[in-house]
mmCIF file of C-alpha atoms in Angstrom:
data_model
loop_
_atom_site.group_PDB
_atom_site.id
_atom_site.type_symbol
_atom_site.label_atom_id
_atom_site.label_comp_id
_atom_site.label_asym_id
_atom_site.label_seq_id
_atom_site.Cartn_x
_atom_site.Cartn_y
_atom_site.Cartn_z
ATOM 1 C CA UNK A 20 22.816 30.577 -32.744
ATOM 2 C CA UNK A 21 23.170 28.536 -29.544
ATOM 3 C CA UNK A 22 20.634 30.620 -27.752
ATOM 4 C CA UNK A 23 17.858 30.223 -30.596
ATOM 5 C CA UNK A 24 19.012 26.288 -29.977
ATOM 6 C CA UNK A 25 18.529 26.725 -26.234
ATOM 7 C CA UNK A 26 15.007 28.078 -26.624
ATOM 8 C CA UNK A 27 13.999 25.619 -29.321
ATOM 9 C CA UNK A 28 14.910 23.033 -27.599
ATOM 10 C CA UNK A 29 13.206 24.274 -24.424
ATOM 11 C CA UNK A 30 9.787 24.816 -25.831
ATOM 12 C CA UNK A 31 9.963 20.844 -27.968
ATOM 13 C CA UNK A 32 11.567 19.122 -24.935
ATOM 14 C CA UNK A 33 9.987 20.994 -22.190
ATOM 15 C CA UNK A 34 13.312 19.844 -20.349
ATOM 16 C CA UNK A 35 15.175 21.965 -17.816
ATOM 17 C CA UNK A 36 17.576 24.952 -18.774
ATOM 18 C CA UNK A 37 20.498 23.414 -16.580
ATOM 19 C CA UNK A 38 20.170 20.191 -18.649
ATOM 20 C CA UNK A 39 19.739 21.613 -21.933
ATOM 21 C CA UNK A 40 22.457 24.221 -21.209
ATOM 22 C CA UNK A 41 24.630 21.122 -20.621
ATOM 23 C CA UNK A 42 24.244 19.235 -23.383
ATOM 24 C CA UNK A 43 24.810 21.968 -25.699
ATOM 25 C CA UNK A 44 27.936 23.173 -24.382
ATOM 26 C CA UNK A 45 28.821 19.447 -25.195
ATOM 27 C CA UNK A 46 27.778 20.243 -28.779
ATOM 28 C CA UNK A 47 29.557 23.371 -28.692
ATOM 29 C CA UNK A 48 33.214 21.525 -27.764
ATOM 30 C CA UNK A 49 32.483 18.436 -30.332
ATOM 31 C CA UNK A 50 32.543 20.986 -32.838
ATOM 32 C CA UNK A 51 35.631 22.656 -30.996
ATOM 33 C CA UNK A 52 37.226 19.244 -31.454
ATOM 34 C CA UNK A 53 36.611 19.029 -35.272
ATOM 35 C CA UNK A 54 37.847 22.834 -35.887
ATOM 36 C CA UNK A 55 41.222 22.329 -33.827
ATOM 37 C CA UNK A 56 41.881 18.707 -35.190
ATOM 38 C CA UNK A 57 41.019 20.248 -38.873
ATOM 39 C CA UNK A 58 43.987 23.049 -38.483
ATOM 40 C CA UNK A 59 46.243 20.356 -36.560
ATOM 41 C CA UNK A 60 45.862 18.347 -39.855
ATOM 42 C CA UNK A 61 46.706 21.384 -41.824
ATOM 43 C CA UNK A 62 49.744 22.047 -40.085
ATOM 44 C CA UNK A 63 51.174 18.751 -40.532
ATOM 45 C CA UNK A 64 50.605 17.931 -44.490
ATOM 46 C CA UNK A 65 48.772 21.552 -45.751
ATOM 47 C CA UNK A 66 50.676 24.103 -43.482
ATOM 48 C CA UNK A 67 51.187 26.586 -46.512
ATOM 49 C CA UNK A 68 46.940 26.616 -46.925
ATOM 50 C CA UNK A 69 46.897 28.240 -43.393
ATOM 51 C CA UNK A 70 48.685 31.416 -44.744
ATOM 52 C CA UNK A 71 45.844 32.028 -47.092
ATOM 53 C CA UNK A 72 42.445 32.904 -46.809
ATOM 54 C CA UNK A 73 39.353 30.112 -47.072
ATOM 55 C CA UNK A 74 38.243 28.105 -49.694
ATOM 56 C CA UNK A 75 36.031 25.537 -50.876
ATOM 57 C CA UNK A 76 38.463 23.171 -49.899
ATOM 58 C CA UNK A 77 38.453 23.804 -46.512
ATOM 59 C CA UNK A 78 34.804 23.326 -45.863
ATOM 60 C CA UNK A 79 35.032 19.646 -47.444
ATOM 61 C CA UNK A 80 38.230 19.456 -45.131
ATOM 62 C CA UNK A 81 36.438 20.424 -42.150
ATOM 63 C CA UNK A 82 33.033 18.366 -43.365
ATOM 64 C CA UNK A 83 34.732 15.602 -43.983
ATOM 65 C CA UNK A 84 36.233 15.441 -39.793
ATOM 66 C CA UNK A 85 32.754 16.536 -38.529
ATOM 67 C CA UNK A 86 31.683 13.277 -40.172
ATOM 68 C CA UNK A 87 34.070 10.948 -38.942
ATOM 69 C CA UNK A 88 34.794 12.580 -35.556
ATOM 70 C CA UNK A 89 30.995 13.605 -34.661
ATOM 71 C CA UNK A 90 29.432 10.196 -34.260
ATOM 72 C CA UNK A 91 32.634 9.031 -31.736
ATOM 73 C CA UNK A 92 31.374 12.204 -29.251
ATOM 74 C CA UNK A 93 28.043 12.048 -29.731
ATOM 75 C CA UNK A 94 28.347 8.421 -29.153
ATOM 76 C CA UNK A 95 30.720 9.364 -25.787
ATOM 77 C CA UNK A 96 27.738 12.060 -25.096
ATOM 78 C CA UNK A 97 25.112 9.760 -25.366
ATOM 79 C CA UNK A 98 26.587 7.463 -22.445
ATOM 80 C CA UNK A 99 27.630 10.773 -20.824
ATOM 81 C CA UNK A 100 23.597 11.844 -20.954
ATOM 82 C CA UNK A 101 22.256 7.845 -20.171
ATOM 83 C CA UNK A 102 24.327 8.315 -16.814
ATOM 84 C CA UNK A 103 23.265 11.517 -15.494
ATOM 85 C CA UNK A 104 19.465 11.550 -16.928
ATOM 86 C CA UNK A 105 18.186 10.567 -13.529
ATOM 87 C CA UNK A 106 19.545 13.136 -11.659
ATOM 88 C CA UNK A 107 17.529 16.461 -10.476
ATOM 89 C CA UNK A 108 17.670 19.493 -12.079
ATOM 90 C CA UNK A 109 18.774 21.257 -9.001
ATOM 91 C CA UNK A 110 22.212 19.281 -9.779
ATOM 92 C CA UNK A 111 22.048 20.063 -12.948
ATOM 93 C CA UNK A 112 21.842 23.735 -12.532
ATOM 94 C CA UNK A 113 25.833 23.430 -10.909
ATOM 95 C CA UNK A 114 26.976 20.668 -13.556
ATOM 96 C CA UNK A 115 26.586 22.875 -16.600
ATOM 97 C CA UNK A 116 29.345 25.629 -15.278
ATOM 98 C CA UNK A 117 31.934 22.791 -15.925
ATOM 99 C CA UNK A 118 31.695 22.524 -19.846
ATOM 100 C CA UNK A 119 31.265 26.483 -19.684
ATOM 101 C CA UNK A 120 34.710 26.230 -17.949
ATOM 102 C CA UNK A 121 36.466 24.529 -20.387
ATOM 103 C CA UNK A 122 34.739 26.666 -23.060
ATOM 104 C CA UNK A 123 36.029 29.315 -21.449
ATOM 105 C CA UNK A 124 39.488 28.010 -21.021
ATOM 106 C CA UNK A 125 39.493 26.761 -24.541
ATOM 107 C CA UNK A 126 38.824 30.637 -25.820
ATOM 108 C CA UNK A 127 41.298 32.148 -23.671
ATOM 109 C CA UNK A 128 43.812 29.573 -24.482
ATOM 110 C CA UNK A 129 42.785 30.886 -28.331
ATOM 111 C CA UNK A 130 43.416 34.693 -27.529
ATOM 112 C CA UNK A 131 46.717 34.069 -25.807
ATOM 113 C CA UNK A 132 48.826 31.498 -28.197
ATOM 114 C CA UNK A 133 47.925 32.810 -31.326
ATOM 115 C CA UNK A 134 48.112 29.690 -34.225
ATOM 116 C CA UNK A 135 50.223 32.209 -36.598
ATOM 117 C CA UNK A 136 53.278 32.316 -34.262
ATOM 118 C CA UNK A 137 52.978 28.620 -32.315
ATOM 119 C CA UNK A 138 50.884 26.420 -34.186
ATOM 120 C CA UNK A 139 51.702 22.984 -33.331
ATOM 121 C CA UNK A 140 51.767 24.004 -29.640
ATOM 122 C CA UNK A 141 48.676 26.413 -29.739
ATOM 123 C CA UNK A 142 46.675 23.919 -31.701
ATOM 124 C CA UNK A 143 47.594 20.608 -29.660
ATOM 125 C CA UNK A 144 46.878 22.462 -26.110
ATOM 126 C CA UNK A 145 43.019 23.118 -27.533
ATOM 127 C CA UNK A 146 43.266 19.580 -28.626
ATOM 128 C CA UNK A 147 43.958 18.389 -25.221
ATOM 129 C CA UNK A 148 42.049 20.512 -23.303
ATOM 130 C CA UNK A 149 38.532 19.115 -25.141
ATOM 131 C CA UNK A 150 39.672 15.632 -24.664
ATOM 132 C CA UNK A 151 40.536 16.146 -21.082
ATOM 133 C CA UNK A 152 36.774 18.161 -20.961
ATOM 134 C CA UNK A 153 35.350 14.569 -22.332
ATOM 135 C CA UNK A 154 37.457 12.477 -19.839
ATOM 136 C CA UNK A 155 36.477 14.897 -16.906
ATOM 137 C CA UNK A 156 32.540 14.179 -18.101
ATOM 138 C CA UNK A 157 32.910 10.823 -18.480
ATOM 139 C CA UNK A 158 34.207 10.476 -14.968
ATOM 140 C CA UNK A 159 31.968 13.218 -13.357
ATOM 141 C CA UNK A 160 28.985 11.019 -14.611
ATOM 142 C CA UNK A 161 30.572 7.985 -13.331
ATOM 143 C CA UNK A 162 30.704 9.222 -9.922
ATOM 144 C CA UNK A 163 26.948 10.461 -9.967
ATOM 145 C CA UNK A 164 26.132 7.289 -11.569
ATOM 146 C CA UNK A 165 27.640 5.252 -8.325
ATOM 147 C CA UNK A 166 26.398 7.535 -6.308
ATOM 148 C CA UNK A 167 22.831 7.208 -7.618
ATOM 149 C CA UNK A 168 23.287 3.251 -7.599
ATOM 150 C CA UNK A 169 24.521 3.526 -4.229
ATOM 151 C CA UNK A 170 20.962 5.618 -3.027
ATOM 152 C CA UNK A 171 19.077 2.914 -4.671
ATOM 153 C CA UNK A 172 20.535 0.388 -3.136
ATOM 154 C CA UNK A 173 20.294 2.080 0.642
ATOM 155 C CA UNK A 174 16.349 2.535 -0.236
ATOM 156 C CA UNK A 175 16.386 -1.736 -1.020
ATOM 157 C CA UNK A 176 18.138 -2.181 2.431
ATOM 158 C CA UNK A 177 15.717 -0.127 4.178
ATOM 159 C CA UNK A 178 12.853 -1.533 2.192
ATOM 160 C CA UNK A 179 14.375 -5.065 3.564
ATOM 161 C CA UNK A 180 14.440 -3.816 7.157
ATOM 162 C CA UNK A 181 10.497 -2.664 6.776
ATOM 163 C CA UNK A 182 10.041 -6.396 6.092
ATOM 164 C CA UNK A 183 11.963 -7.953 8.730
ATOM 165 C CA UNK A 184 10.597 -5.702 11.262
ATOM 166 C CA UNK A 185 7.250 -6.415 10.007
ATOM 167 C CA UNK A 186 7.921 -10.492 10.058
ATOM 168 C CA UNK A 187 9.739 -9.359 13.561
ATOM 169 C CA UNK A 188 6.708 -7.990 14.616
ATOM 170 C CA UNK A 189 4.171 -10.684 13.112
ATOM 171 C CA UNK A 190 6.287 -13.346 14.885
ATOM 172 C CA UNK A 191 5.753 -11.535 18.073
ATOM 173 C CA UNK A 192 2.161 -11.037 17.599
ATOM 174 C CA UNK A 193 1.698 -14.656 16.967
ATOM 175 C CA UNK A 194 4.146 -15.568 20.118
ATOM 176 C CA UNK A 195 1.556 -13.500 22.543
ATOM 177 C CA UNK A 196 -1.684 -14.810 20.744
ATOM 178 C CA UNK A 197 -0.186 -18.471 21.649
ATOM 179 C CA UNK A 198 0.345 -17.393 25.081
ATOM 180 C CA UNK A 199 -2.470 -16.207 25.431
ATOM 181 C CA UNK A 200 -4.413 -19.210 23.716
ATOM 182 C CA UNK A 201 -2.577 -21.354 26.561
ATOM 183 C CA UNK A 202 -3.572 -18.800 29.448
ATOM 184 C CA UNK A 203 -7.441 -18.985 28.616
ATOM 185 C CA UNK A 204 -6.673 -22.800 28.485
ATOM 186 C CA UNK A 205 -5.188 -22.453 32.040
ATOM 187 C CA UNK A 206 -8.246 -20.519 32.810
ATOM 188 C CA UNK A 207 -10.939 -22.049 31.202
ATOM 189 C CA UNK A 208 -10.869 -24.762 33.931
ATOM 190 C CA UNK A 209 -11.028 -22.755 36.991
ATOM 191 C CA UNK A 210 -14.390 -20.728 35.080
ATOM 192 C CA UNK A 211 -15.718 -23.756 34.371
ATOM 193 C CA UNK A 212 -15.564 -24.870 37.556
ATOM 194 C CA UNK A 213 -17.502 -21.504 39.054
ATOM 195 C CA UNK A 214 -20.346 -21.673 36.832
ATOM 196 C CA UNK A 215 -20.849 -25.119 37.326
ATOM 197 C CA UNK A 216 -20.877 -24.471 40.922
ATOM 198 C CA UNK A 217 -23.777 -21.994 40.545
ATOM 199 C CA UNK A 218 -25.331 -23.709 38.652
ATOM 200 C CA UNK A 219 -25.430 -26.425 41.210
ATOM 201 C CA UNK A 220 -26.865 -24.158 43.741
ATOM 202 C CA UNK A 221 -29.535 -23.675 41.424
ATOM 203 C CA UNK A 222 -28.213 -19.409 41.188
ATOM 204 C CA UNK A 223 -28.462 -19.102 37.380
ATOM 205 C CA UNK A 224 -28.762 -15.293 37.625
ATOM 206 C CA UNK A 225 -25.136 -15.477 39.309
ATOM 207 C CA UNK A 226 -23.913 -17.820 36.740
ATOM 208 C CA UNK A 227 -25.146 -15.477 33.691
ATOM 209 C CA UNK A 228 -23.743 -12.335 35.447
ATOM 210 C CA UNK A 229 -20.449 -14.325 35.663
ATOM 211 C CA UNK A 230 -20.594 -15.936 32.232
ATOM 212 C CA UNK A 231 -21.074 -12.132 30.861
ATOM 213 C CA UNK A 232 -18.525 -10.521 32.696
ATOM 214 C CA UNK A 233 -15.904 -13.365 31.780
ATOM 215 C CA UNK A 234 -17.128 -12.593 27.501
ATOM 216 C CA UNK A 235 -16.698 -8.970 28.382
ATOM 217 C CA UNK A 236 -13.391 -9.153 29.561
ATOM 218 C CA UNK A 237 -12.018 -11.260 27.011
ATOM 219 C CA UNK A 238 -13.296 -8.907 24.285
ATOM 220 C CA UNK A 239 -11.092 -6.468 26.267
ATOM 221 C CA UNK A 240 -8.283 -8.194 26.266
ATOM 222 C CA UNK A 241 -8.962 -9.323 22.125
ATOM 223 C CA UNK A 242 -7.138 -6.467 19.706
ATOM 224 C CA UNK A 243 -9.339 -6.430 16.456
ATOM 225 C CA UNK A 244 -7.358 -6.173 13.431
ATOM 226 C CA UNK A 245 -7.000 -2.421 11.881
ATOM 227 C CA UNK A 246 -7.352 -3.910 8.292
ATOM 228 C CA UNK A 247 -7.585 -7.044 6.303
ATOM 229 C CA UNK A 248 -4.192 -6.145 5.114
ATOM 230 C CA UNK A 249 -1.594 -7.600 6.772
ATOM 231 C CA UNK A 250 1.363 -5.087 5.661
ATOM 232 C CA UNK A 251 -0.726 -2.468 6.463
ATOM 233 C CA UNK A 252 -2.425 -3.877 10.150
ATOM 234 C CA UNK A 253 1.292 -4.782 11.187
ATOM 235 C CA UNK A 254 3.094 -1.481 10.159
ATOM 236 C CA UNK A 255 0.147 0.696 11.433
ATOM 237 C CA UNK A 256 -0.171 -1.064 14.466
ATOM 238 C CA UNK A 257 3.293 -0.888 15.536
ATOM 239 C CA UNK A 258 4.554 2.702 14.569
ATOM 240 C CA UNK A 259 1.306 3.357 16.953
ATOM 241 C CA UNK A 260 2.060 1.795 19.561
ATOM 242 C CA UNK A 261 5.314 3.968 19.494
ATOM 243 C CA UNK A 262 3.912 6.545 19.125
ATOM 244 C CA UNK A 263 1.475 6.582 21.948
ATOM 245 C CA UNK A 264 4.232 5.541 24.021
ATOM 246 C CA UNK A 265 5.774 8.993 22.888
ATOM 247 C CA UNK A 266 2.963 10.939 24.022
ATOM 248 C CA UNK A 267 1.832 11.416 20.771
ATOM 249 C CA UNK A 268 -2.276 11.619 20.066
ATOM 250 C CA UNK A 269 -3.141 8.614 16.888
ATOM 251 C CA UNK A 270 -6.217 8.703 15.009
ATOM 252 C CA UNK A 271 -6.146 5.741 12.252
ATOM 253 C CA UNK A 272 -9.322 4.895 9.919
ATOM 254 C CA UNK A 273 -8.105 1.917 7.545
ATOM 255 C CA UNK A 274 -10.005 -0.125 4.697
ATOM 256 C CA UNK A 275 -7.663 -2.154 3.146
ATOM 257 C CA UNK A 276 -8.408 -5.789 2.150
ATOM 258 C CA UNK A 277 -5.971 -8.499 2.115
ATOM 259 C CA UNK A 278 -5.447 -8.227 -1.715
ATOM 260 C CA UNK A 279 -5.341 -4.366 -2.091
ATOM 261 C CA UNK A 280 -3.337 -5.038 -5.598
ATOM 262 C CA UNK A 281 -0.377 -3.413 -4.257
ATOM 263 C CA UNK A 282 2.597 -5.509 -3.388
ATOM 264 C CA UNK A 283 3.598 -5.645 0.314
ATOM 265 C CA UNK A 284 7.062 -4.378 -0.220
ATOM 266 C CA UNK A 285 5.513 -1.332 -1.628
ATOM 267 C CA UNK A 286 3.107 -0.297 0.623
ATOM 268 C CA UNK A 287 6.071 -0.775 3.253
ATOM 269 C CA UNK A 288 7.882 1.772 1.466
ATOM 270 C CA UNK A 289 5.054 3.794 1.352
ATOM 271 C CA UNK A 290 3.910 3.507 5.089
ATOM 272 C CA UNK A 291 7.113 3.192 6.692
ATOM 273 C CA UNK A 292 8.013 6.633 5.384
ATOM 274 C CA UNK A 293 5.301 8.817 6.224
ATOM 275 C CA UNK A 294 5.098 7.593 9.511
ATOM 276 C CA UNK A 295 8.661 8.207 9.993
ATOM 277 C CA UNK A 296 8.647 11.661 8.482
ATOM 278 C CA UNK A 297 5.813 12.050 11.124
ATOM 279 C CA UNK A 298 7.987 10.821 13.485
ATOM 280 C CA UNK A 299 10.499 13.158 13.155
ATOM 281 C CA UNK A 300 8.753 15.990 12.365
ATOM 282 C CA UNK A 301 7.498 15.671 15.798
ATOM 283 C CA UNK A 302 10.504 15.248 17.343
ATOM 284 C CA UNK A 303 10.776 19.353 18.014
ATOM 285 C CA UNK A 304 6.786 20.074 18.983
ATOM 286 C CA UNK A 305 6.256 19.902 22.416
ATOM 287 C CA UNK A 306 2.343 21.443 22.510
ATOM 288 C CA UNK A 307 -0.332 20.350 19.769
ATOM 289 C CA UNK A 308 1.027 16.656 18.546
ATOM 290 C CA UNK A 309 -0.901 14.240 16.940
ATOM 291 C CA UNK A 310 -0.816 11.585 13.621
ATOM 292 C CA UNK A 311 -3.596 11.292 11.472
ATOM 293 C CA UNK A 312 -3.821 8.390 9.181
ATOM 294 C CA UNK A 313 -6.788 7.027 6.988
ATOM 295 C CA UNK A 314 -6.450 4.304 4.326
ATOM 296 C CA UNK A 315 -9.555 4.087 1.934
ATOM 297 C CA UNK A 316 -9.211 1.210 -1.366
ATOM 298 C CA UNK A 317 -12.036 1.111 -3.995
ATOM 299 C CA UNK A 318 -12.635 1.413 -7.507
ATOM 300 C CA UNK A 319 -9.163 -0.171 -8.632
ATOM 301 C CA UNK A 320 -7.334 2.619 -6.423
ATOM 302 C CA UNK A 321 -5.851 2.771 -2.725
ATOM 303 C CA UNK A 322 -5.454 6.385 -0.942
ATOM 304 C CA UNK A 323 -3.600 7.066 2.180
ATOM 305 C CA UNK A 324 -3.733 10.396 3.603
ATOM 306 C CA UNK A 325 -1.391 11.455 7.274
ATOM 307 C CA UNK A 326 -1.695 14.295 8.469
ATOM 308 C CA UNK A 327 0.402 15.103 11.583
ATOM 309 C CA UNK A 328 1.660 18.462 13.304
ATOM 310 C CA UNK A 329 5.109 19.404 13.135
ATOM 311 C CA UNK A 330 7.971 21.885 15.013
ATOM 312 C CA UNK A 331 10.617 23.792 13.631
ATOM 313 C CA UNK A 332 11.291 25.090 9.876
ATOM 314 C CA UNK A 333 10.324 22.716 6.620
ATOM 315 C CA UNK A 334 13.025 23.668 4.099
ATOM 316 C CA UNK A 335 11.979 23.572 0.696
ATOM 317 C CA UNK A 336 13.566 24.022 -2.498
ATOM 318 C CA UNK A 337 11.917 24.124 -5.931
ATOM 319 C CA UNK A 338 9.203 21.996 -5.133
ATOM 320 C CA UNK A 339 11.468 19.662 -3.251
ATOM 321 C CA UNK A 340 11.357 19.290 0.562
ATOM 322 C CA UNK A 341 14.189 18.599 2.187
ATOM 323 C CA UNK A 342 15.929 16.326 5.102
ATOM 324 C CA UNK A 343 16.991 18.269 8.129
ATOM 325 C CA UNK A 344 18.457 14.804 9.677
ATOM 326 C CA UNK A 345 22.037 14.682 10.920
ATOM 327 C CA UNK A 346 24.630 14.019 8.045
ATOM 328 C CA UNK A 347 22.039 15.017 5.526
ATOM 329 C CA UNK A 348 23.684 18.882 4.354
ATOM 330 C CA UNK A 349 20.253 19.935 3.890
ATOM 331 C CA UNK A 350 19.938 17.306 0.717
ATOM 332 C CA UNK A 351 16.326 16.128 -0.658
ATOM 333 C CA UNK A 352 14.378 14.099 1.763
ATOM 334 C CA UNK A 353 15.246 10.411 0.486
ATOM 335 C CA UNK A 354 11.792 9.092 2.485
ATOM 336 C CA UNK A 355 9.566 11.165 0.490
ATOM 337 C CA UNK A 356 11.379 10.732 -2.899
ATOM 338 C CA UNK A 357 11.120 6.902 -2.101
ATOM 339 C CA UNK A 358 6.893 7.076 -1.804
ATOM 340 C CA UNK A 359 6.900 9.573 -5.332
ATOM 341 C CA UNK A 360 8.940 6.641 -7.089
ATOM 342 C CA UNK A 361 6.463 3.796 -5.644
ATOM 343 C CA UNK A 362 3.491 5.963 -6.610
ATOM 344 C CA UNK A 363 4.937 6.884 -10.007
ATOM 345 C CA UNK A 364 5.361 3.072 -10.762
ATOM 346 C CA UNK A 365 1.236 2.801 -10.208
ATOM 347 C CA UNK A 366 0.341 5.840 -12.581
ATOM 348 C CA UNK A 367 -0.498 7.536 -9.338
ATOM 349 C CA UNK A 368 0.974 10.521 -7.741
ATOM 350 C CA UNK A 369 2.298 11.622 -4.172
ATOM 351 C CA UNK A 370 1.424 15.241 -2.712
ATOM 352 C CA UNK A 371 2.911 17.185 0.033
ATOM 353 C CA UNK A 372 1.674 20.297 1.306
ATOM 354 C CA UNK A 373 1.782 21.802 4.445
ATOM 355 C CA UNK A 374 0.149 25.123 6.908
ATOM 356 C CA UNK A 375 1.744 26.633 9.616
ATOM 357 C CA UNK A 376 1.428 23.894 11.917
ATOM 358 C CA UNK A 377 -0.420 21.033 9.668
ATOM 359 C CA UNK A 378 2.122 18.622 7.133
ATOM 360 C CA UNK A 379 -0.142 16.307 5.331
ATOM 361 C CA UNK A 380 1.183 13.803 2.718
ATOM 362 C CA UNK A 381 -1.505 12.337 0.607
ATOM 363 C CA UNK A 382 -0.257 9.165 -1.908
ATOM 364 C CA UNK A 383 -2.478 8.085 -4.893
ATOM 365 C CA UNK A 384 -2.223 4.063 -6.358
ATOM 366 C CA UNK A 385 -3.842 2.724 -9.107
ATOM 367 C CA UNK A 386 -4.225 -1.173 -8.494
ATOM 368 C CA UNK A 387 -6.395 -1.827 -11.922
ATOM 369 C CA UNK A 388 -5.390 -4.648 -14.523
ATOM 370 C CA UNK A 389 -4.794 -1.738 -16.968
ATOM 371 C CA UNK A 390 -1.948 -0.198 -14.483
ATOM 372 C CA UNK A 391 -1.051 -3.969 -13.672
ATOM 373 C CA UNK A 392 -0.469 -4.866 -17.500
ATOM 374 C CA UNK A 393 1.344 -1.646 -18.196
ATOM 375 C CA UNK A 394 3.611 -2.679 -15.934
#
């Protein structure tokens, strides 16, 4: 009966067999609690009906508890299931041995203390033993509950620190640009001066030459903007500045206007991550290393594809890559989790694949008014 559930279920839900298996050994101990507190019943007003064999009675008994006590638990299940829906099914896959525990405890507590020779006591240890199963949920999902909360609320703070580097980094980009402003100033004079000189001596061959050379080198010294973005321009421009400094080889090909129809925050989330996956997948390759990034926006979409090379092993599990940083026990990377949710909320998709020496992460938005007003 509980397997032709388990497969039912399976093929309507499409869910996975860790959570299903879960949830029905829930089932399986509600009804535990309705048989045990049936017979404890029985025992105090009816215990001469437990000498004799079953009867109508019994079943409107019994129906009569599975009606009162079966909407309290599935009520307690519900909040039990609202808590850990969120969760992978990797975790899953462990959290469904502890209900089969207590099953398992319940039955052996059944074969051992038969109700025939200690019924109150036999009875009232099952009784306990599925409320302390409920209470043991109920806390279990708590703590993976908090602990969720408490991921979320890391990935805020680190989406916080993208922005105040990135107003760190604007407010030092506009600090040089006014120094620089004031230099030319400085210098304008002294040029000035030259080309009016030659032109005085009537050499206006020198003065062009000069004049050229001087709107030659300030084109030089004049960074163009990556993009029209300025998330995107800031972020790019300073994880590659790093990572030139690093030794590392940066190809970037951006078209991204100022309103992409993505927020800011987001594409921080997005951006920050890859290139600090990139970062330190690097970390170990000491031969071929290199970033490739190219940002393309058009038809109510945005895609950004990075491509780097990478040293060492890529663990992955079921799909899942992930985190070989310090502190991490192997756990799934939280970086690329962070750009799936971000995508996910855009009716787009993130993709990560990898060769032998190639990891490329390619990240799908959908910026149209029908994603916008779904929203």
């Amino acid at each position: 009966m509980l397997a032709a559930g388990f497969f039912l279920l399976r093929a309507k839900t499409c869910e996975p067999a860790g959570k299903l298996l879960f949830f029905l050994y829930l089932a399986v101990q509600v009804q535990f609690i309705c048989h045990n507190v049936t017979f404890y019943i029985y025992n105090i007003w009816f215990a001469g009906m437990l000498q004799w064999d079953y009867t109508w009675g019994d079943i409107l008994g019994y129906g009569l508890l599975m009606l009162l006590l079966t909407p309290l638990f599935a009520w307690a299940s519900r909040r039990i299931y609202l808590r850990l829906r969120t969760i992978n099914s990797r975790q899953y896959m462990r959290l469904w041995l502890i209900p089969l525990l207590f099953i398992l405890l319940h039955i052996l507590q059944s074969s051992f203390f038969t109700i025939s020779r200690y019924a109150y006591v036999a009875v009232g240890i099952r009784i306990m033993i599925d409320v302390c199963a409920f209470i043991t949920y109920s806390q279990m999902a708590s703590a993976i509950s908090s602990a969720a909360k408490a991921a979320r609320e890391a990935e805020q703070r680190d989406g916080l620190v993208r922005q105040l580097d990135l107003q760190r980094a604007r407010a030092e980009d506009l600090e040089s640009h006014a120094g620089e402003i004031r230099r030319i100033r400085h210098d304008r004079r002294q040029h000035a001066q030259v080309v009016l000189g030659l032109l005085n001596q009537g050499k206006t061959d020198e003065a062009r030459s000069y004049m050229k050379d001087y709107a030659d080198s300030m084109e030089a010294d004049t960074q163009p903007p990556l993009c029209g973005n300025f998330v995107a321009d800031a972020l790019c421009r300073r994880y590659e500045t790093l990572a030139r400094q690093a030794g590392i080889d940066v190809e970037l090909v951006a078209a991204l206007p100022e309103d992409s129809g993505a927020r800011g925050s987001d594409l921080a989330v997005i951006l920050g991550n890859l290139w600090e996956n990139a970062a330190a997948a690097l970390r170990a390759e000491e031969k071929r290393r290199y970033i490739r990034l190219q940002i393309e926006d058009g038809d109510g979409r945005i895609l950004i594809r990075m491509e780097n090379s990478y040293g060492g092993e890529i663990g992955v599990e079921e799909g899942r890559f992930l985190s070989t940083k310090p502190g991490r026990n192997n756990a799934e990377g939280i970086g690329i989790a962070s750009v799936r949710a971000v995508a996910a909320r855009y009716g787009g998709m993130a993709d990560f694949t990898y060769t032998g020496d190639t990891f490329t992460a390619s990240v799908l938005l959908y910026t149209g008014e029908r994603i916008h007003k779904s929203q």
